[in-house]
Short mmCIF file of C-alpha atoms in Angstrom, two decimals:
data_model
loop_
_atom_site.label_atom_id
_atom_site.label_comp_id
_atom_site.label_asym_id
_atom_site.label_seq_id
_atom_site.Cartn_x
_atom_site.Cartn_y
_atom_site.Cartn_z
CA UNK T 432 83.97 182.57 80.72
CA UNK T 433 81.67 184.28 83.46
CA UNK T 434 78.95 186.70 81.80
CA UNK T 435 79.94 188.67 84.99
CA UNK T 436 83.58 188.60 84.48
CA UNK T 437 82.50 189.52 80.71
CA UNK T 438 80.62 192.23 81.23
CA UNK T 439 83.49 193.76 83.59
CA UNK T 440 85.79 193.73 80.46
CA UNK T 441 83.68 195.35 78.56
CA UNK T 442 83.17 197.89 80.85
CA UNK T 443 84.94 201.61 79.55
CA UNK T 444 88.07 201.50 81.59
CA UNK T 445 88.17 197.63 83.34
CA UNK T 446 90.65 197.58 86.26
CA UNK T 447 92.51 194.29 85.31
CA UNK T 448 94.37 192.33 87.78
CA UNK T 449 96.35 188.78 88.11
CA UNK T 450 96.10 186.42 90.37
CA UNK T 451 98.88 183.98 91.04
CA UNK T 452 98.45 181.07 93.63
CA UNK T 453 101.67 178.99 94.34
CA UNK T 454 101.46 176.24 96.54
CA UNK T 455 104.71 175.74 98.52
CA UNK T 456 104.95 173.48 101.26
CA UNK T 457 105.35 174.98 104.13
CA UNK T 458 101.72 176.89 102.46
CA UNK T 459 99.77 178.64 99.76
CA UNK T 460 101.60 182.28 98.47
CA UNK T 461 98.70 184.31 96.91
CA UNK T 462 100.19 187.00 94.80
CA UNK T 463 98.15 189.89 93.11
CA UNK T 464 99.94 192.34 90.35
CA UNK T 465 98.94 195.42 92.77
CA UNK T 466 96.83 196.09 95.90
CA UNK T 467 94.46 193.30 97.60
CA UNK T 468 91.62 191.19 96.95
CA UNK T 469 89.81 188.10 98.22
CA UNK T 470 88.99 184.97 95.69
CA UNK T 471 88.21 181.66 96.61
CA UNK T 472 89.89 179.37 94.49
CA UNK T 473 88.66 176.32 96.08
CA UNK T 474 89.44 175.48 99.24
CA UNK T 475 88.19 178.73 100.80
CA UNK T 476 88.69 182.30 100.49
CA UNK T 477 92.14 184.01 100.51
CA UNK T 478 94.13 186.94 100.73
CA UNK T 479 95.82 187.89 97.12
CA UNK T 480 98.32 190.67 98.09
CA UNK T 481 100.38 192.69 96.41
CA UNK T 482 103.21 192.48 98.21
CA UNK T 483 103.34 189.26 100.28
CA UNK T 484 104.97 189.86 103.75
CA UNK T 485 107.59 186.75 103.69
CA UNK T 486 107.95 186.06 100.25
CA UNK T 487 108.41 189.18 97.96
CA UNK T 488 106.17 190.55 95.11
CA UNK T 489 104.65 189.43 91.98
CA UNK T 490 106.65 190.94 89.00
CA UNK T 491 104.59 189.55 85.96
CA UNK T 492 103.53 186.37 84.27
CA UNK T 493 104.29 185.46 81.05
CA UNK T 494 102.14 184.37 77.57
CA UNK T 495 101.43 181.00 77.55
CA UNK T 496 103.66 179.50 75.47
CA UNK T 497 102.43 175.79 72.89
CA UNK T 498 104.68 173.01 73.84
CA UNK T 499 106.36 171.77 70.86
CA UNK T 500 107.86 167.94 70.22
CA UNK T 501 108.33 166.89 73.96
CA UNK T 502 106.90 169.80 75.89
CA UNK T 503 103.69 171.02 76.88
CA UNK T 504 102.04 174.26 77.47
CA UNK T 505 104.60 176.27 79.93
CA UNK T 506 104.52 179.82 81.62
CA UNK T 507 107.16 181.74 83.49
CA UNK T 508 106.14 183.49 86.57
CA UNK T 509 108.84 186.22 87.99
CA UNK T 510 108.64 187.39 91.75
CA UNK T 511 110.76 189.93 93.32
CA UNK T 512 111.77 188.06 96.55
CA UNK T 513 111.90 190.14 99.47
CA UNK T 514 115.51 189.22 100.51
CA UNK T 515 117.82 185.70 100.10
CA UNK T 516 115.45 183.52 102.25
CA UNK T 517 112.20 184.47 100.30
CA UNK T 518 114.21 183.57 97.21
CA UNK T 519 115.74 180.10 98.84
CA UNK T 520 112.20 179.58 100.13
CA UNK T 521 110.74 179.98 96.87
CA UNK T 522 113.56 177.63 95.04
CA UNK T 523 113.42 174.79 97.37
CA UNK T 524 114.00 171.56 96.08
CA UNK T 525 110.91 170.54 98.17
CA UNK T 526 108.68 172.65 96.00
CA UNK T 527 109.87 171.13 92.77
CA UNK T 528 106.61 170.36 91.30
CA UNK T 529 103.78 172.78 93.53
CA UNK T 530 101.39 173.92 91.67
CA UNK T 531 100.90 176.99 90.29
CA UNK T 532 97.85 178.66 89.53
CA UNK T 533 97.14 182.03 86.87
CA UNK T 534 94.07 183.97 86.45
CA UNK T 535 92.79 186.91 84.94
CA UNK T 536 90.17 188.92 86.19
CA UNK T 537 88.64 192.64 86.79
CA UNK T 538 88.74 194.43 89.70
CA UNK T 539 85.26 196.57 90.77
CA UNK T 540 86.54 200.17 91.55
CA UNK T 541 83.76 201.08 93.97
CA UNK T 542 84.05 198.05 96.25
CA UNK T 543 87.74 196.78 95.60
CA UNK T 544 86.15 193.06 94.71
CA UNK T 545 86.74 190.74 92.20
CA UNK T 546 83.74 191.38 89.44
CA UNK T 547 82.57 187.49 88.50
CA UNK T 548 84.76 184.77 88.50
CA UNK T 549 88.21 185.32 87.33
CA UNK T 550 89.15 183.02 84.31
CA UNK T 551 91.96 180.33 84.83
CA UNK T 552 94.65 180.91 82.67
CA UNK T 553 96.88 178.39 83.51
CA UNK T 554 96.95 175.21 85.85
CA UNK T 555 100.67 173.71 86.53
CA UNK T 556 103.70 173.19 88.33
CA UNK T 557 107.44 174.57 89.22
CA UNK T 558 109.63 173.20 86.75
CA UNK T 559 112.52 174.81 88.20
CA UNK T 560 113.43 178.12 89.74
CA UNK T 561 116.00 181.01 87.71
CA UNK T 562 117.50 183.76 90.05
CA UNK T 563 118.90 186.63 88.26
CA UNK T 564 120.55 189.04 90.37
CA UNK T 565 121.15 192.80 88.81
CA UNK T 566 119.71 196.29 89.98
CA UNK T 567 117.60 193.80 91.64
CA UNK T 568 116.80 190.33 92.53
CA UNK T 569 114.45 188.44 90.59
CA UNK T 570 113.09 184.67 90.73
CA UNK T 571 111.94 182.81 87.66
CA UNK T 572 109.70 179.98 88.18
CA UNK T 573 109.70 177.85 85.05
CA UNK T 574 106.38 176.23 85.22
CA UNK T 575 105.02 173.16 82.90
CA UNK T 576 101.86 171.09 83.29
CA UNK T 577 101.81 168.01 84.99
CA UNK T 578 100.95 166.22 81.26
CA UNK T 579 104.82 167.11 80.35
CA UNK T 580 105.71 164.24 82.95
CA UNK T 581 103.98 161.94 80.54
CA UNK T 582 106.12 163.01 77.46
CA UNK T 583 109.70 161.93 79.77
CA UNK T 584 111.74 159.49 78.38
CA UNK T 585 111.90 156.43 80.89
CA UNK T 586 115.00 155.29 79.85
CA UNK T 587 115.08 153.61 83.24
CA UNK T 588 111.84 151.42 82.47
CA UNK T 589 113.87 148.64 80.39
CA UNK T 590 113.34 144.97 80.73
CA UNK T 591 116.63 144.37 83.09
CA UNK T 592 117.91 142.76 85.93
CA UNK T 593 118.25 146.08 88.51
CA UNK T 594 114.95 147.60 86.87
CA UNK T 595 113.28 144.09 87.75
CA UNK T 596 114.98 143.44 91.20
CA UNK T 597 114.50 147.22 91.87
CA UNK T 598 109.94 146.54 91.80
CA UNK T 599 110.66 143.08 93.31
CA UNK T 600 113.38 142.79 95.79
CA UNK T 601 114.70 139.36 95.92
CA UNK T 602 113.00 138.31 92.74
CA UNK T 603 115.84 136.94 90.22
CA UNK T 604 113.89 136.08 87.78
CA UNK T 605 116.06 137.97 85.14
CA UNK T 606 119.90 138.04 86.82
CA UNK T 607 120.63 134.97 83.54
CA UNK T 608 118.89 137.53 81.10
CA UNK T 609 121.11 139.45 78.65
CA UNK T 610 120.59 140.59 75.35
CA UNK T 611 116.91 141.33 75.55
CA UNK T 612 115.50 141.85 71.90
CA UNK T 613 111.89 142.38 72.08
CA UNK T 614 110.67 146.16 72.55
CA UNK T 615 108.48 146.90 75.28
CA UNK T 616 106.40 149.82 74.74
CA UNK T 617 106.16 151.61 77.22
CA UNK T 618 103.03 154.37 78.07
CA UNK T 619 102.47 154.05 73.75
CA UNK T 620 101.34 151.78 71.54
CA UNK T 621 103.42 149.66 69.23
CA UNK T 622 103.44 150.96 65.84
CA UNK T 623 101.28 149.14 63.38
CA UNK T 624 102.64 147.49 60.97
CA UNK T 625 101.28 147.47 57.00
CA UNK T 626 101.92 144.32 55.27
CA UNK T 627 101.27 144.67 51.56
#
């Protein structure tokens, strides 16, 4: 953590803030839980607003939650889109899978800039989107990390005639092949055995 960004929360009153960085496709959404401020998160400085102009406003973030069995680490960001095309915008199939970026950091009251660098929280992707529609509208983005794609099953992987002809075309090397008994592990290593 930055001795800067330490130092800030350990000030008497620290102004906190959260910065959430989505990257959509048709562009980067930089969200801020209130008011403005500039961070460069890597590929240059940017705008965090409160309230972005097309898209809506940050409603909150939530604890990181352990993955357990066959998930990973996953968070649940919820914006208040501005109106139905902020909120089909935001649940695109396109952005399946745009990565979405959480920090935490102090604000400096005097000049209104971020006080060291904020501390990265969390470093993922949209799962999938959740609109609930009440009093208001809000939009859900279920995001996991990108290891969670490793803990899939790929049922599809199997040692098969269309899984073979499907990664080479024309190749029919396995069209006579039924009743294929030896495993294939696949992405894991074959369990050892103990002979006694």
């Amino acid at each position: 953590m930055d001795s800067a960004l330490v130092a800030g929360l350990q000030a008497p009153a620290p102004v906190k803030c959260t910065l959430v960085r989505i990257a959509l496709t048709a562009g980067a959404v930089c969200l801020t839980d209130g008011g403005f401020v500039a961070f460069d998160a890597g590929s240059g400085a940017e705008l965090y607003l409160g309230e972005h102009p097309e898209i809506g406003a940050l409603d909150s973030v939530s604890s990181v939650t352990d993955g357990a069995e066959a998930t990973t680490t996953r968070v649940e960001v919820v914006i208040l889109p501005r109106d139905n095309v902020a909120a089909a915008t935001l649940g695109a199939p396109a952005n399946q899978g745009a990565r979405v970026q959480w920090w935490e950091g102090v604000v400096d009251p005097e000049t209104g800039g971020l006080v060291g660098a904020p501390l990265l929280k969390f470093d993922g992707e949209i799962d999938k989107p959740r609109l609930s529609v009440g009093d208001s509208w809000a939009l859900t983005l279920e995001c996991g990390t990108q290891a969670e794609r490793q803990l899939e099953p790929n049922a599809d992987f199997r040692l098969n005639h269309p899984f073979h002809s499907k990664v080479w075309p024309g190749e029919l090397g396995l069209v006579n092949v039924t009743n294929v008994t030896r495993k294939i592990y696949w992405r894991q290593q074959a369990p050892s055995v103990i002979k006694g």
